[in-house]
Short mmCIF file of C-alpha atoms and ligand atoms in Angstrom, two decimals:
data_model
loop_
_atom_site.label_atom_id
_atom_site.label_comp_id
_atom_site.label_asym_id
_atom_site.label_seq_id
_atom_site.Cartn_x
_atom_site.Cartn_y
_atom_site.Cartn_z
CA MET A 1 9.59 -1.54 -31.45
CA ALA A 2 10.76 1.31 -33.63
CA LEU A 3 11.46 3.03 -30.31
CA TYR A 4 14.26 0.65 -29.42
CA PRO A 5 17.05 2.72 -31.03
CA LEU A 6 15.99 5.52 -28.66
CA VAL A 7 15.60 3.31 -25.60
CA ARG A 8 18.84 1.39 -26.06
CA PRO A 9 21.28 4.17 -25.06
CA LEU A 10 19.27 4.74 -21.88
CA ALA A 11 19.23 1.05 -21.06
CA PHE A 12 22.93 0.69 -21.89
CA ALA A 13 23.75 3.56 -19.53
CA LEU A 14 22.52 1.39 -16.68
CA ASP A 15 24.07 -1.63 -15.08
CA ALA A 16 23.01 -4.61 -17.22
CA GLU A 17 21.00 -6.39 -14.56
CA ARG A 18 19.16 -3.21 -13.55
CA ALA A 19 18.33 -2.59 -17.19
CA HIS A 20 16.95 -6.11 -17.46
CA ARG A 21 14.80 -5.67 -14.36
CA LEU A 22 13.42 -2.36 -15.66
CA THR A 23 12.74 -3.96 -19.04
CA ILE A 24 10.70 -6.72 -17.42
CA ARG A 25 8.80 -4.13 -15.39
CA ALA A 26 8.10 -2.04 -18.48
CA LEU A 27 6.99 -5.10 -20.45
CA LYS A 28 4.54 -6.00 -17.70
CA MET A 29 2.84 -2.67 -18.21
CA LEU A 30 2.25 -3.31 -21.89
CA PRO A 31 -1.05 -4.67 -23.07
CA ALA A 32 -0.21 -8.25 -24.04
CA GLY A 33 -0.33 -8.59 -27.80
CA GLN A 34 -1.69 -11.59 -29.64
CA PRO A 35 0.61 -14.57 -30.15
CA ALA A 36 1.97 -14.86 -33.69
CA GLU A 37 -0.42 -16.21 -36.29
CA ALA A 38 0.82 -19.38 -37.94
CA ASP A 39 2.54 -18.39 -41.16
CA PRO A 40 2.09 -21.16 -43.77
CA ALA A 41 5.69 -20.71 -44.99
CA LEU A 42 7.29 -20.47 -41.55
CA SER A 43 5.17 -22.75 -39.38
CA ILE A 44 6.66 -26.07 -38.42
CA GLN A 45 5.69 -29.12 -36.41
CA VAL A 46 8.24 -30.34 -33.87
CA ALA A 47 7.69 -33.04 -31.25
CA GLY A 48 3.98 -32.96 -32.00
CA LEU A 49 3.66 -29.22 -31.37
CA ASP A 50 2.60 -26.76 -34.05
CA PHE A 51 4.96 -23.78 -33.94
CA PRO A 52 3.56 -20.72 -35.76
CA ASN A 53 7.15 -19.80 -36.69
CA ALA A 54 10.56 -21.19 -35.80
CA VAL A 55 12.06 -18.24 -33.89
CA GLY A 56 11.85 -18.64 -30.12
CA LEU A 57 12.97 -16.68 -27.07
CA ALA A 58 15.65 -18.68 -25.23
CA ALA A 59 15.63 -19.39 -21.51
CA GLY A 60 16.99 -16.84 -19.05
CA PHE A 61 15.19 -13.69 -20.19
CA ASP A 62 11.89 -14.50 -18.52
CA LYS A 63 13.16 -16.65 -15.67
CA ASP A 64 10.04 -16.27 -13.53
CA ALA A 65 7.36 -16.43 -16.23
CA GLU A 66 6.44 -12.77 -15.90
CA VAL A 67 6.32 -11.59 -19.51
CA PHE A 68 5.89 -14.61 -21.77
CA ARG A 69 2.61 -13.25 -23.14
CA GLU A 70 4.18 -9.93 -24.02
CA MET A 71 7.14 -11.65 -25.72
CA LEU A 72 4.80 -13.90 -27.70
CA GLY A 73 3.05 -10.71 -28.72
CA PHE A 74 6.28 -9.46 -30.31
CA GLY A 75 6.16 -12.30 -32.80
CA PHE A 76 8.27 -15.01 -31.17
CA GLY A 77 7.02 -18.42 -32.27
CA PHE A 78 7.56 -19.71 -28.72
CA VAL A 79 8.96 -18.60 -25.39
CA GLU A 80 10.98 -20.68 -22.96
CA ILE A 81 10.63 -19.49 -19.37
CA GLY A 82 13.10 -20.38 -16.59
CA THR A 83 15.39 -21.80 -15.54
CA VAL A 84 13.21 -22.49 -12.51
CA THR A 85 14.42 -24.49 -9.53
CA PRO A 86 12.26 -26.15 -6.84
CA VAL A 87 13.20 -23.63 -4.13
CA PRO A 88 13.66 -19.89 -4.80
CA GLN A 89 17.31 -18.88 -4.86
CA ALA A 90 19.21 -15.60 -5.01
CA GLY A 91 21.93 -16.64 -7.43
CA ASN A 92 25.51 -15.39 -7.38
CA PRO A 93 26.67 -12.09 -5.87
CA LYS A 94 26.30 -8.99 -8.08
CA PRO A 95 27.61 -7.82 -10.45
CA ARG A 96 27.00 -10.99 -12.43
CA LEU A 97 25.78 -9.77 -15.82
CA PHE A 98 28.03 -7.90 -18.27
CA ARG A 99 27.39 -6.39 -21.69
CA LEU A 100 30.29 -6.75 -24.11
CA ALA A 101 28.96 -4.15 -26.53
CA GLU A 102 32.06 -4.14 -28.75
CA ASP A 103 31.49 -7.86 -29.31
CA ARG A 104 27.67 -7.89 -29.44
CA ALA A 105 27.97 -10.35 -26.56
CA VAL A 106 27.05 -10.90 -22.93
CA ILE A 107 28.82 -12.70 -20.09
CA ASN A 108 26.60 -13.88 -17.26
CA ARG A 109 27.14 -15.79 -14.06
CA MET A 110 23.65 -15.32 -12.69
CA GLY A 111 23.54 -18.77 -11.08
CA PHE A 112 19.85 -19.63 -11.52
CA ASN A 113 18.43 -16.66 -9.63
CA ASN A 114 14.70 -17.32 -9.65
CA ARG A 115 11.65 -17.19 -7.41
CA GLY A 116 11.10 -20.93 -7.54
CA GLN A 117 8.68 -23.31 -9.16
CA ALA A 118 5.60 -22.41 -7.16
CA ALA A 119 5.75 -18.74 -8.20
CA ALA A 120 6.26 -19.56 -11.87
CA LEU A 121 3.57 -22.21 -11.74
CA ALA A 122 1.02 -19.76 -10.33
CA ARG A 123 1.68 -17.36 -13.20
CA LEU A 124 1.59 -20.06 -15.84
CA GLN A 125 -1.69 -21.39 -14.51
CA LYS A 126 -3.33 -18.07 -15.33
CA ARG A 127 -2.56 -18.34 -19.01
CA SER A 128 -5.05 -19.51 -21.53
CA ARG A 129 -3.90 -22.76 -23.10
CA ARG A 130 -4.49 -21.35 -26.55
CA GLY A 131 -2.08 -18.48 -26.07
CA GLY A 132 1.05 -19.55 -27.93
CA ILE A 133 3.74 -22.10 -27.11
CA VAL A 134 5.45 -21.78 -23.73
CA GLY A 135 8.23 -24.13 -22.69
CA VAL A 136 9.42 -24.46 -19.10
CA ASN A 137 13.15 -24.81 -18.51
CA ILE A 138 13.91 -26.68 -15.30
CA GLY A 139 17.03 -26.89 -13.18
CA ALA A 140 18.34 -27.94 -9.79
CA ASN A 141 19.01 -25.83 -6.71
CA LYS A 142 22.65 -25.10 -6.05
CA ASP A 143 22.56 -26.64 -2.56
CA SER A 144 20.27 -29.53 -3.36
CA PRO A 145 21.36 -32.84 -1.86
CA ASP A 146 19.62 -34.68 -4.74
CA ARG A 147 19.72 -32.89 -8.06
CA VAL A 148 17.98 -35.67 -9.96
CA ALA A 149 15.05 -35.35 -7.55
CA ASP A 150 14.98 -31.58 -8.24
CA TYR A 151 14.53 -32.17 -11.97
CA ALA A 152 11.88 -34.81 -11.41
CA ALA A 153 10.04 -32.42 -9.08
CA GLY A 154 10.28 -29.68 -11.72
CA VAL A 155 8.78 -31.95 -14.34
CA ARG A 156 5.91 -33.01 -12.10
CA ALA A 157 5.17 -29.44 -11.03
CA MET A 158 4.99 -28.15 -14.59
CA LEU A 159 3.16 -31.03 -16.28
CA GLY A 160 -0.13 -29.21 -16.53
CA VAL A 161 1.19 -25.86 -17.75
CA ALA A 162 4.20 -26.51 -20.00
CA ASP A 163 3.85 -27.09 -23.72
CA TYR A 164 7.30 -28.60 -23.48
CA LEU A 165 9.87 -29.12 -20.73
CA SER A 166 13.49 -28.29 -21.19
CA VAL A 167 16.07 -30.02 -18.99
CA ASN A 168 18.94 -27.64 -18.41
CA ILE A 169 22.13 -29.44 -17.46
CA SER A 170 24.39 -27.01 -19.24
CA SER A 171 24.54 -23.79 -17.23
CA PRO A 172 28.16 -23.07 -16.38
CA ASN A 173 27.15 -21.09 -13.29
CA THR A 174 26.00 -23.84 -10.93
CA PRO A 175 29.07 -25.77 -9.79
CA GLY A 176 28.99 -29.40 -10.90
CA LEU A 177 25.76 -29.04 -12.92
CA ARG A 178 27.39 -29.82 -16.24
CA GLY A 179 28.65 -33.08 -14.75
CA LEU A 180 25.08 -34.29 -15.35
CA GLN A 181 26.06 -34.48 -19.02
CA ASP A 182 28.38 -37.41 -18.23
CA LYS A 183 26.81 -40.55 -19.64
CA GLY A 184 26.08 -42.42 -16.39
CA ALA A 185 24.67 -39.37 -14.63
CA LEU A 186 22.73 -38.33 -17.72
CA ASP A 187 21.14 -41.73 -18.11
CA GLU A 188 19.99 -41.72 -14.50
CA LEU A 189 18.68 -38.17 -14.79
CA LEU A 190 16.79 -38.76 -18.01
CA ALA A 191 15.29 -42.00 -16.75
CA ALA A 192 13.88 -40.08 -13.77
CA VAL A 193 12.70 -37.17 -15.91
CA ILE A 194 11.00 -39.34 -18.50
CA GLU A 195 9.29 -41.37 -15.81
CA ALA A 196 8.08 -38.20 -14.07
CA ARG A 197 6.83 -36.86 -17.41
CA GLY A 198 4.64 -39.94 -18.03
CA ALA A 199 2.13 -39.06 -20.73
CA GLY A 200 2.94 -35.36 -20.34
CA PRO A 201 4.52 -32.86 -22.73
CA PRO A 202 7.68 -33.41 -24.81
CA VAL A 203 11.02 -33.25 -23.01
CA PHE A 204 13.92 -31.34 -24.59
CA LEU A 205 17.51 -31.56 -23.36
CA LYS A 206 19.68 -28.43 -23.39
CA VAL A 207 23.39 -29.08 -23.77
CA ALA A 208 26.58 -27.04 -23.47
CA PRO A 209 28.64 -26.01 -26.49
CA ASP A 210 31.81 -27.01 -24.64
CA LEU A 211 31.59 -30.77 -25.22
CA ASP A 212 34.28 -32.81 -26.95
CA ALA A 213 33.60 -35.43 -29.62
CA GLU A 214 33.35 -38.31 -27.16
CA ALA A 215 30.94 -36.43 -24.88
CA ILE A 216 28.80 -35.48 -27.87
CA ASP A 217 28.49 -39.12 -28.87
CA ASP A 218 27.67 -40.13 -25.30
CA VAL A 219 25.00 -37.45 -24.88
CA ALA A 220 23.47 -38.31 -28.25
CA ARG A 221 23.37 -42.03 -27.46
CA VAL A 222 21.79 -41.56 -24.02
CA ALA A 223 19.27 -39.01 -25.34
CA ILE A 224 18.19 -41.41 -28.09
CA HIS A 225 18.04 -44.34 -25.66
CA ARG A 226 15.86 -42.37 -23.24
CA LYS A 227 13.69 -41.04 -26.07
CA VAL A 228 14.29 -37.36 -25.45
CA ASP A 229 12.03 -35.41 -27.83
CA ALA A 230 14.60 -32.82 -29.00
CA LEU A 231 18.04 -31.41 -28.21
CA ILE A 232 18.65 -27.69 -27.65
CA ILE A 233 22.15 -26.78 -28.82
CA ALA A 234 23.49 -24.85 -26.98
CA ASN A 235 23.86 -22.96 -23.74
CA THR A 236 26.52 -20.28 -23.13
CA THR A 237 30.22 -21.14 -23.48
CA VAL A 238 32.96 -21.00 -20.89
CA SER A 239 35.46 -20.69 -23.75
CA ARG A 240 36.70 -17.25 -24.72
CA PRO A 241 37.14 -16.60 -28.42
CA VAL A 242 38.93 -13.35 -29.24
CA LEU A 243 36.96 -10.52 -27.59
CA ARG A 244 37.47 -6.77 -27.53
CA SER A 245 35.40 -5.67 -24.57
CA PRO A 246 37.09 -4.82 -21.26
CA HIS A 247 34.69 -7.30 -19.63
CA ARG A 248 36.16 -10.21 -21.55
CA GLU A 249 37.95 -11.60 -18.47
CA GLN A 250 34.75 -11.88 -16.42
CA ALA A 251 33.90 -15.39 -15.26
CA GLY A 252 30.68 -16.93 -16.54
CA GLY A 253 28.98 -18.02 -19.73
CA LEU A 254 29.52 -16.09 -22.94
CA SER A 255 26.60 -15.58 -25.35
CA GLY A 256 25.96 -13.59 -28.50
CA ALA A 257 27.90 -13.07 -31.71
CA PRO A 258 31.18 -14.68 -30.54
CA LEU A 259 29.28 -17.91 -29.79
CA LYS A 260 27.89 -18.18 -33.32
CA ALA A 261 30.59 -20.30 -34.97
CA LEU A 262 30.93 -22.66 -32.00
CA ALA A 263 27.18 -23.20 -31.65
CA LEU A 264 26.84 -23.91 -35.40
CA GLU A 265 29.72 -26.40 -35.21
CA ARG A 266 28.09 -28.18 -32.25
CA LEU A 267 24.78 -28.32 -34.09
CA ARG A 268 26.54 -30.05 -36.97
CA ASP A 269 28.25 -32.42 -34.54
CA PHE A 270 24.96 -33.35 -32.90
CA ARG A 271 23.28 -33.81 -36.26
CA ARG A 272 25.98 -36.28 -37.17
CA ALA A 273 25.86 -37.97 -33.75
CA THR A 274 22.07 -38.33 -33.67
CA GLY A 275 21.72 -39.21 -37.34
CA GLY A 276 18.33 -37.56 -37.57
CA ALA A 277 16.92 -39.56 -34.64
CA MET A 278 15.46 -36.44 -33.02
CA PRO A 279 14.75 -32.81 -33.87
CA LEU A 280 17.42 -30.23 -33.04
CA ILE A 281 16.88 -26.69 -31.76
CA ALA A 282 19.69 -24.21 -32.41
CA VAL A 283 20.66 -21.35 -30.12
CA GLY A 284 23.80 -19.28 -29.70
CA GLY A 285 24.74 -16.08 -31.49
CA ILE A 286 21.71 -15.98 -33.80
CA GLU A 287 21.25 -12.32 -34.76
CA ASN A 288 19.62 -12.26 -38.18
CA GLY A 289 17.83 -14.26 -40.85
CA VAL A 290 21.07 -15.53 -42.35
CA ASP A 291 22.16 -16.99 -39.01
CA ALA A 292 18.76 -18.61 -38.51
CA PHE A 293 18.71 -20.00 -42.05
CA ASP A 294 22.25 -21.40 -41.64
CA ARG A 295 21.16 -23.31 -38.54
CA ILE A 296 18.01 -24.59 -40.22
CA ARG A 297 19.96 -25.88 -43.18
CA ALA A 298 22.47 -27.41 -40.77
CA GLY A 299 19.65 -29.45 -39.24
CA ALA A 300 17.75 -27.26 -36.77
CA SER A 301 13.96 -27.37 -36.86
CA LEU A 302 13.69 -24.37 -34.54
CA VAL A 303 16.00 -21.58 -33.37
CA GLN A 304 16.14 -19.51 -30.19
CA LEU A 305 17.91 -16.33 -29.16
CA TYR A 306 18.48 -14.11 -26.17
CA THR A 307 21.50 -11.83 -26.62
CA ALA A 308 20.30 -10.43 -29.97
CA LEU A 309 17.24 -9.17 -28.11
CA VAL A 310 19.52 -7.08 -25.86
CA TYR A 311 21.20 -5.45 -28.85
CA GLN A 312 18.29 -5.19 -31.29
CA GLY A 313 15.18 -4.97 -29.14
CA PRO A 314 11.93 -6.89 -29.34
CA GLY A 315 11.49 -6.40 -33.09
CA VAL A 316 14.23 -8.97 -33.67
CA ALA A 317 11.87 -11.96 -34.02
CA GLN A 318 9.81 -10.30 -36.72
CA ALA A 319 12.93 -9.07 -38.50
CA ILE A 320 14.43 -12.56 -38.56
CA ASN A 321 11.20 -14.11 -39.77
CA ALA A 322 10.91 -11.57 -42.59
CA GLU A 323 14.49 -12.23 -43.64
CA LEU A 324 13.99 -15.98 -43.43
CA LYS A 325 11.10 -15.72 -45.85
CA ARG A 326 13.20 -13.73 -48.27
CA LEU A 327 16.06 -16.24 -48.08
CA MET A 328 13.70 -19.16 -48.52
CA ALA A 329 12.23 -17.58 -51.63
CA LEU A 330 15.73 -16.97 -53.01
CA GLU A 331 16.69 -20.59 -52.42
CA GLY A 332 13.40 -21.98 -53.70
CA PHE A 333 11.91 -23.31 -50.46
CA ALA A 334 8.15 -22.83 -50.16
CA ARG A 335 8.13 -24.05 -46.56
CA LEU A 336 10.71 -23.81 -43.83
CA THR A 337 10.22 -27.50 -43.06
CA ASP A 338 11.64 -28.29 -46.50
CA ALA A 339 14.87 -26.43 -45.73
CA VAL A 340 15.67 -28.30 -42.49
CA GLY A 341 18.92 -30.22 -42.84
CA THR A 342 19.44 -29.43 -46.52
CA GLU A 343 23.08 -28.57 -45.91
CA ARG A 344 25.16 -31.58 -46.95
CA PRO A 345 26.66 -33.12 -43.81
CA GLY A 346 30.42 -32.41 -43.80
C1 FMN B 1 21.67 -13.30 -18.91
C2 FMN B 1 21.46 -14.70 -19.40
C3 FMN B 1 20.80 -15.61 -18.59
C4 FMN B 1 20.59 -16.91 -19.04
N1 FMN B 1 19.90 -17.77 -18.24
C5 FMN B 1 19.64 -19.03 -18.68
C6 FMN B 1 18.88 -19.93 -17.90
O1 FMN B 1 18.40 -19.61 -16.81
N2 FMN B 1 18.68 -21.19 -18.40
C7 FMN B 1 19.16 -21.59 -19.61
O2 FMN B 1 18.93 -22.73 -20.02
N3 FMN B 1 19.86 -20.73 -20.39
C8 FMN B 1 20.11 -19.48 -19.96
N4 FMN B 1 20.83 -18.62 -20.75
C9 FMN B 1 21.36 -19.10 -22.04
C10 FMN B 1 20.47 -18.75 -23.22
O3 FMN B 1 19.22 -19.39 -23.13
C11 FMN B 1 21.17 -19.17 -24.54
O4 FMN B 1 21.34 -20.57 -24.55
C12 FMN B 1 22.51 -18.51 -24.73
O5 FMN B 1 22.50 -17.18 -24.26
C13 FMN B 1 22.96 -18.49 -26.19
O6 FMN B 1 22.06 -17.78 -27.01
P1 FMN B 1 22.28 -16.23 -27.46
O7 FMN B 1 23.67 -16.15 -28.02
O8 FMN B 1 21.21 -15.97 -28.46
O9 FMN B 1 22.12 -15.43 -26.23
C14 FMN B 1 21.05 -17.31 -20.32
C15 FMN B 1 21.71 -16.38 -21.12
C16 FMN B 1 21.92 -15.09 -20.69
C17 FMN B 1 22.62 -14.12 -21.59
#
């Protein structure tokens, strides 16, 4: 981990996607560490699952479930693999992944490149059930004639291996996908997903940060009605706050530091809209303990990150957890659970 400052310039000299591929390959050669021990101050129960700490790895880094053990070994409290689709797909033409180093950001238009459910399932089946919390993020194939059926198939395929399922209807890189957030379509989708889940693991719904007030209310109402177990707020944004990098005009979803304010605002919106009816999971621009603590006080029970891993390396989870503990002590919280939602709603 202390090596990352040395490795980063080498990785950043490469095309971003090549660097990612090499990183996954290198991680696969590591001896898998032990999943994080539950820390009494940081552990938290969400949707019936006992998270050893609240800092998770967001979807998209380990799309094919290749390195979840290794990432758990770096101290992440949970890892979300995927997005996986029923049939393998190549995704969009390259280049499709851009580092905006000046902005501590990334733009991606990967388009759900993945090797499909069967490949991920085979890897997940080899894991010991006691080895940390692994969520499976499911999506639909770009050319699928029936996207709802794709999600239901994803749920059924992963029932035996996922600690939780995450329904991703918020990627900006599959045309029309975000239309599933419209209330009629969402209701139909969630009905199918919840039925397919049966007595299986909790179902989380991952939403976009680019929703207006009416859409937020609709999504919240449908999610409550269909008894979704938690909301993940949020995916990448198609908006473009002020950016400095020459890549700022690239099409795709923006993540990292410039997403921070928007993702926090959406978290607050969804807290208001759900009125505490379900747990919230915050993601988007979280880089340090202050960011994580802000989200927790704004109502998040868990946080996730991806882009901060690119810029800070795999020590980021442990660094955030250490800082969280310090902030909690300063503010007089003995347990993270006690800090959730302590910010006064605006
Ligand atoms: C390269 C890349 C690929 C991603 N792929 C997925 C994906 O397959 N499914 C998904 O739900 N989110 C995906 N995301 C979104 C992240 O999970 C996360 O919601 C978003 O990046 C905001 O968090 P961050 O600012 O910490 O990166 C991806 C993000 C990046 C940067």
